[in-house]
Each structure stands twice: as C-alpha cells, then as structure tokens.
Coordinates of C-alpha atoms and ligand atoms in Angstrom, one line a residue:
M14 CA -0.3 0.0 0.1
T15 CA 1.5 3.1 -1.0
E16 CA 0.6 6.0 1.2
V17 CA -0.1 9.4 -0.2
A18 CA 1.9 12.3 0.0
T19 CA 0.4 15.9 -0.2
A20 CA -3.1 16.4 -1.0
H21 CA -3.9 19.8 -2.4
P22 CA -7.7 21.0 -2.3
E23 CA -8.6 20.5 -6.4
D24 CA -8.1 16.6 -5.6
R25 CA -11.4 16.4 -3.9
L26 CA -12.8 17.7 -7.3
L27 CA -11.4 14.5 -9.1
S28 CA -13.4 11.6 -9.7
L29 CA -12.4 7.9 -10.8
N30 CA -14.1 5.6 -13.3
T31 CA -13.3 2.7 -11.7
A32 CA -13.0 1.6 -15.7
T33 CA -9.1 3.4 -15.0
V34 CA -8.1 0.6 -12.8
R35 CA -10.4 -2.2 -13.1
E36 CA -7.6 -4.6 -14.7
Q37 CA -6.0 -4.6 -11.3
W38 CA -8.0 -3.9 -8.6
T39 CA -11.6 -5.2 -7.4
L40 CA -14.5 -2.6 -6.4
E41 CA -13.6 -2.7 -2.7
Q42 CA -10.0 -2.6 -3.5
I43 CA -10.6 1.3 -5.7
I44 CA -12.9 2.5 -3.3
D45 CA -9.7 2.2 -0.6
G46 CA -7.5 3.4 -3.3
C47 CA -9.6 6.8 -3.4
Q48 CA -9.7 7.1 -0.1
R49 CA -6.0 6.7 0.7
H50 CA -5.3 8.8 -2.2
G51 CA -7.9 11.5 -1.2
I52 CA -10.0 11.6 -4.6
G53 CA -13.4 13.3 -4.3
G54 CA -15.4 10.6 -6.1
I55 CA -16.2 7.3 -7.9
A56 CA -17.8 6.2 -11.1
P57 CA -18.4 2.2 -10.8
W58 CA -19.6 -0.3 -13.2
R59 CA -22.4 -2.5 -13.1
D60 CA -20.2 -6.0 -13.5
Q61 CA -17.8 -4.9 -10.7
L62 CA -21.0 -3.9 -8.7
A63 CA -22.9 -7.2 -8.9
I64 CA -19.8 -9.2 -8.1
C65 CA -19.4 -6.7 -4.9
G66 CA -23.0 -6.1 -4.2
V67 CA -24.6 -3.2 -4.6
D68 CA -25.6 -2.2 -0.5
K69 CA -22.1 -3.4 0.3
A70 CA -20.7 -0.8 -2.3
A71 CA -23.0 1.7 -1.3
A72 CA -22.1 1.3 2.3
M73 CA -17.9 1.4 1.6
I74 CA -18.6 4.3 -0.5
R75 CA -20.3 6.4 1.8
D76 CA -18.2 5.8 4.7
C77 CA -15.8 7.1 2.5
G78 CA -17.3 10.2 1.7
L79 CA -16.8 9.4 -1.6
T80 CA -19.1 11.3 -4.6
V81 CA -20.6 9.0 -6.6
T82 CA -20.4 11.3 -10.2
G83 CA -22.4 8.3 -12.1
L84 CA -23.1 4.7 -12.6
C85 CA -21.8 3.1 -15.5
R86 CA -24.1 2.1 -17.2
G87 CA -27.7 2.0 -18.6
G88 CA -28.9 2.4 -22.1
M89 CA -28.1 -0.2 -25.1
F90 CA -32.0 0.3 -26.3
P91 CA -31.7 -0.9 -29.7
A92 CA -32.8 -4.8 -30.1
D93 CA -34.0 -6.5 -33.4
D94 CA -37.5 -7.2 -32.0
A95 CA -40.2 -6.1 -29.4
A96 CA -38.8 -8.8 -26.5
G97 CA -35.3 -7.8 -26.9
R98 CA -36.0 -3.7 -26.4
Q99 CA -38.2 -4.5 -23.3
R100 CA -35.4 -7.1 -22.0
A101 CA -33.3 -3.5 -22.4
I102 CA -35.9 -1.5 -20.6
D103 CA -36.2 -3.6 -17.7
D104 CA -32.3 -3.4 -17.6
N105 CA -32.3 0.3 -17.2
L106 CA -35.2 0.2 -14.2
R107 CA -32.7 -1.7 -12.5
A108 CA -29.9 0.4 -13.1
I109 CA -31.9 3.0 -12.1
D110 CA -32.5 1.7 -8.6
D111 CA -29.3 0.8 -8.1
A112 CA -27.8 4.4 -9.4
R113 CA -30.0 5.5 -6.6
T114 CA -29.1 3.0 -3.7
L115 CA -25.5 4.0 -4.3
G116 CA -26.7 8.3 -4.4
A117 CA -25.4 8.4 -7.7
E118 CA -25.6 11.9 -9.4
C119 CA -26.8 10.2 -12.7
L120 CA -27.0 6.9 -14.3
V121 CA -25.0 7.1 -17.8
L122 CA -26.6 6.0 -20.8
V123 CA -24.4 4.6 -23.2
V124 CA -27.5 4.2 -25.9
G125 CA -26.5 1.0 -27.8
G126 CA -25.8 0.8 -31.9
L127 CA -27.4 -0.8 -34.6
P128 CA -29.4 -4.5 -33.5
P129 CA -27.6 -7.3 -35.1
G130 CA -27.9 -7.3 -39.2
S131 CA -29.7 -4.1 -39.1
R132 CA -28.5 -1.2 -41.8
D133 CA -31.2 1.0 -40.3
I134 CA -29.4 3.8 -38.0
A135 CA -32.5 6.2 -38.2
G136 CA -34.5 3.1 -37.0
A137 CA -31.8 2.6 -33.9
R138 CA -32.2 6.3 -33.0
T139 CA -35.7 5.9 -32.9
M140 CA -35.3 2.9 -31.1
V141 CA -33.3 5.1 -28.6
R142 CA -35.5 7.6 -28.0
D143 CA -38.5 5.1 -27.4
G144 CA -36.1 3.5 -24.9
I145 CA -35.3 6.5 -23.0
G146 CA -39.1 8.0 -23.0
A147 CA -40.0 4.1 -21.7
V148 CA -37.5 4.4 -18.7
L149 CA -37.8 8.1 -17.8
A150 CA -41.0 8.4 -15.4
H151 CA -39.1 5.8 -13.2
A152 CA -36.0 7.5 -13.2
R153 CA -37.8 10.7 -12.2
A154 CA -39.6 9.2 -9.1
A155 CA -36.1 7.5 -7.9
G156 CA -34.8 11.1 -8.4
M157 CA -32.1 9.9 -10.6
P158 CA -31.2 11.9 -13.7
L159 CA -30.3 10.0 -16.7
A160 CA -27.2 11.4 -18.8
I161 CA -26.9 10.4 -22.7
E162 CA -23.4 10.1 -23.2
P163 CA -22.6 10.7 -27.1
L164 CA -20.3 8.5 -28.2
H165 CA -17.8 9.1 -31.1
P166 CA -18.9 8.3 -34.2
M167 CA -16.4 5.5 -34.6
Y168 CA -18.8 3.6 -32.3
A169 CA -22.1 4.1 -33.9
A170 CA -22.8 0.7 -35.1
E171 CA -22.0 -1.1 -31.9
R172 CA -22.5 1.0 -28.7
A173 CA -24.2 4.3 -29.8
C174 CA -26.0 5.8 -32.6
I175 CA -25.8 9.0 -30.8
N176 CA -22.8 10.7 -31.6
T177 CA -23.0 14.3 -31.1
M178 CA -23.6 16.7 -28.6
A179 CA -26.1 18.5 -30.7
Q180 CA -28.1 14.6 -31.0
A181 CA -28.2 14.2 -27.1
L182 CA -29.7 17.9 -26.8
E183 CA -32.5 17.2 -29.3
L184 CA -33.3 14.1 -27.4
C185 CA -33.3 16.2 -23.8
E186 CA -35.3 18.6 -25.6
E187 CA -37.7 16.2 -27.0
L188 CA -38.0 14.2 -23.7
D189 CA -37.8 16.5 -21.3
P190 CA -38.2 20.0 -22.7
G191 CA -38.7 21.5 -19.2
R192 CA -35.3 21.5 -18.5
T193 CA -35.6 19.7 -15.3
G194 CA -32.9 18.3 -14.6
A195 CA -34.2 14.5 -15.1
L196 CA -32.2 14.0 -18.8
G197 CA -29.0 15.8 -20.0
L198 CA -25.5 14.9 -21.0
A199 CA -22.1 13.2 -19.9
V200 CA -19.8 15.3 -21.9
D201 CA -16.7 12.4 -22.4
V202 CA -13.7 14.9 -23.8
Y203 CA -12.6 11.3 -25.7
H204 CA -15.9 11.3 -27.7
V205 CA -16.5 15.0 -28.3
W206 CA -13.2 17.1 -28.6
W207 CA -13.2 17.3 -32.3
D208 CA -16.8 18.8 -32.6
P209 CA -16.8 21.9 -34.0
D210 CA -19.8 23.2 -32.3
L211 CA -18.4 21.9 -29.2
E212 CA -18.5 25.1 -27.5
A213 CA -21.8 26.4 -28.1
R214 CA -23.7 23.0 -27.3
I215 CA -22.0 23.1 -24.0
A216 CA -22.9 26.3 -23.4
E217 CA -26.7 25.4 -24.9
A218 CA -27.1 22.2 -22.4
G219 CA -26.6 24.6 -19.6
R220 CA -25.9 23.7 -15.8
E221 CA -29.4 21.5 -16.2
R222 CA -28.3 19.2 -18.7
L223 CA -24.6 18.8 -17.7
L224 CA -24.8 16.0 -15.4
A225 CA -21.1 14.4 -15.8
F226 CA -17.8 15.5 -17.0
H227 CA -15.3 12.1 -18.1
I228 CA -11.8 13.6 -19.0
C229 CA -9.1 11.4 -20.5
D230 CA -6.6 12.3 -23.6
W231 CA -6.8 11.1 -27.5
L232 CA -3.5 10.1 -28.6
V233 CA -1.8 10.4 -31.7
P234 CA -1.3 7.6 -33.0
T235 CA -4.5 6.1 -31.3
R236 CA -3.9 2.0 -31.6
D237 CA -6.7 0.8 -30.4
L238 CA -10.3 2.5 -31.2
L239 CA -11.5 1.6 -27.6
V240 CA -8.6 0.2 -25.4
D241 CA -6.0 3.2 -26.3
R242 CA -7.3 6.4 -24.2
G243 CA -4.5 8.6 -22.6
M244 CA -3.4 9.9 -19.3
M245 CA -4.5 13.8 -19.4
G246 CA -1.6 15.5 -20.9
D247 CA -0.4 12.8 -23.2
G248 CA -2.2 13.2 -25.9
I249 CA -3.7 16.6 -28.0
I250 CA -7.6 17.1 -26.2
D251 CA -7.7 20.9 -25.0
L252 CA -9.0 19.9 -21.7
A253 CA -8.3 23.0 -20.0
G254 CA -10.4 25.0 -22.7
I255 CA -13.2 22.3 -22.4
H256 CA -13.0 22.7 -18.9
R257 CA -13.5 26.5 -19.1
W258 CA -16.3 26.1 -21.3
M259 CA -18.5 23.6 -19.3
T260 CA -17.6 25.9 -16.2
A261 CA -18.7 28.9 -18.0
A262 CA -22.0 26.9 -18.7
G263 CA -22.9 26.2 -15.3
Y264 CA -21.2 23.2 -14.6
D265 CA -19.5 22.5 -11.5
G266 CA -19.8 18.8 -10.5
L267 CA -16.3 16.8 -10.3
R268 CA -14.3 15.9 -13.2
E269 CA -14.1 12.0 -13.7
V270 CA -11.1 10.4 -15.1
E271 CA -11.9 7.5 -17.4
I272 CA -9.2 5.7 -19.1
F273 CA -9.2 2.4 -21.0
S274 CA -5.6 1.5 -21.5
A275 CA -5.1 -2.3 -22.3
E276 CA -1.5 -1.7 -23.2
T277 CA -0.1 1.1 -20.8
W278 CA -2.7 2.2 -17.6
W279 CA -4.0 -1.0 -17.0
K280 CA -0.4 -2.4 -16.8
R281 CA 1.1 -0.4 -14.0
D282 CA 0.6 -0.6 -10.2
P283 CA -2.8 0.8 -9.7
D284 CA -1.1 3.3 -6.9
E285 CA 0.6 5.0 -9.3
V286 CA -2.4 5.1 -12.1
L287 CA -4.2 7.1 -9.5
A288 CA -1.5 9.4 -8.2
T289 CA -0.6 10.0 -11.7
C290 CA -4.3 11.0 -12.3
L291 CA -4.4 13.1 -9.6
D292 CA -1.0 14.7 -10.6
R293 CA -2.4 15.4 -14.2
H294 CA -5.7 16.7 -13.0
R295 CA -4.1 19.6 -10.9
R296 CA -1.8 20.3 -14.1
C297 CA -4.0 20.0 -17.0
L298 CA -7.4 21.7 -16.4
Ligands
ZN327 ZN1 -17.3 8.4 -20.6

C-alpha cells in the first residue's frame, strides 16, 4: 500500500471512473484506493458492482465520503424485436434502482448501436428515443437523472448511435422540454473533443443538462479504438479549454477520469495510476 504524500484541495474535485484500474483492482480495492489518495468521487461499473453487491458497495462508498459521479451504465436500447427492447428497458429500470441505492448523481446511458444485421441507423435512433422515454418516469420518481453520453462516431454501429452533443440535446429537448434536470448529458472529452460546435453545445446544454464530465486524452497515434485512451496531458485534447466552457455553462461538478488503456495504464501499479491521475488533473485543468 502506497501512502499518499501531499493532498491538494483540487483533488476532491477528481472522481475516478473505476474502468481506469479495473484490470488491477476489485471495486472494494478501488474504493479503498480513492480514499487513501484523497480522490473525491467514484463512478463504478455494474459488473464490478454486481460482484461486490450493491448494498455493500453503497455502504463502503458512503463511509469513505465519496461522491458517486455516475453509475456506468444503462442504455443499449435497440434490439431486433419487441422482447429484446423490453429486456433492455427492464435492465435500465434495475440500473436506475442501483444508481439510487448508491446515491449516484446520474445513471450514464451508452444508448446502443444497430441491432445485429440492421442497416437502419435512423430506426436505431428511434428505438433509443423510445427506450429512454419508457424509463424516464421511473428515473424521475427515483430522483435519478439520466445522462446520455454521446459517443465518438466510430462507435455508432456497436455502442451508441447518438454521436454528437447536438443529437443528445435534441433528445433532451424532445423528452424533457422543461429542462427539469431529469435528462441531460455526460460530456466525455474523448468522444466530443473534435466537434466544431462543442463550445456552443455545452453552452446550450447549460447547468441543468450538464450532468457529468469525463476526462482523459486522445493519443496520436491511437492504436486501438476502444482501449488506447490516454492520460490527461499525453494527447491532443484541450482539456483546459473544454473545462473552461463547462464552467462557463454552469457545470460545477467533479471531473471524472475514465481511461481504458490495455497496454499502458492497465499494466501499471494502480497506486501509481491514481497518483498520476491526481497530478495530471492538477496540471491540465
Ligand atoms: Zn465516458
């Protein structure tokens, strides 16, 4: 166990998406690591949460005083038949309940791509709209905001057919026109840094619809489309600039570091990974 040297007030504004060290640590170990390093928040994934047990994880996280910046993840709404779409809806209802048990600030939605064999991306987007519409009342009743995460277009087929901030905001406008805070966005710099309208869309989203802020970096070259994300400062994303736009739009929540990195950070000592996240967070934002 590495003891942590100098805490910095900014450190409480960092949240750790558990995917960042999921290859090295269990959820229990990650919670403990966050506490030892003075990190302020955590965003668990449901597979590790299921292994730990939701109630146990919720109690541990509460005892450590960590903010749960999101539960990853709900979504995956499109399916090739009605039964499949209903299964997805049922799964999202359970995810909303788990997020509530954790006291999460939102449930992150990776909305899903095309059903197998389909070429109908417009149809998939309609299924996403209908799926979110079907669970929104339950989310409202649970007081659990749903955060649509637009994913980089390279994931449109398999993971998310909502690929821009504008598309996500359109869905928010359609399903929650009153800007109640029940539906909004998870802004992940990895997915949206390239968007020429990013500043305007962040401003348009505003405080009510900016539910989460995920940070990492885009490496050049990128060697794998899924598991080669970079540590903040190692790539080409203007993190300070995007952070300024988020702050100007009213976002005052934590910054959640989320790095899938099979060849680099998943192979390092997880205490070193957390220390590096804290150091880069202080310097890059
Ligand atoms: Zn993310």
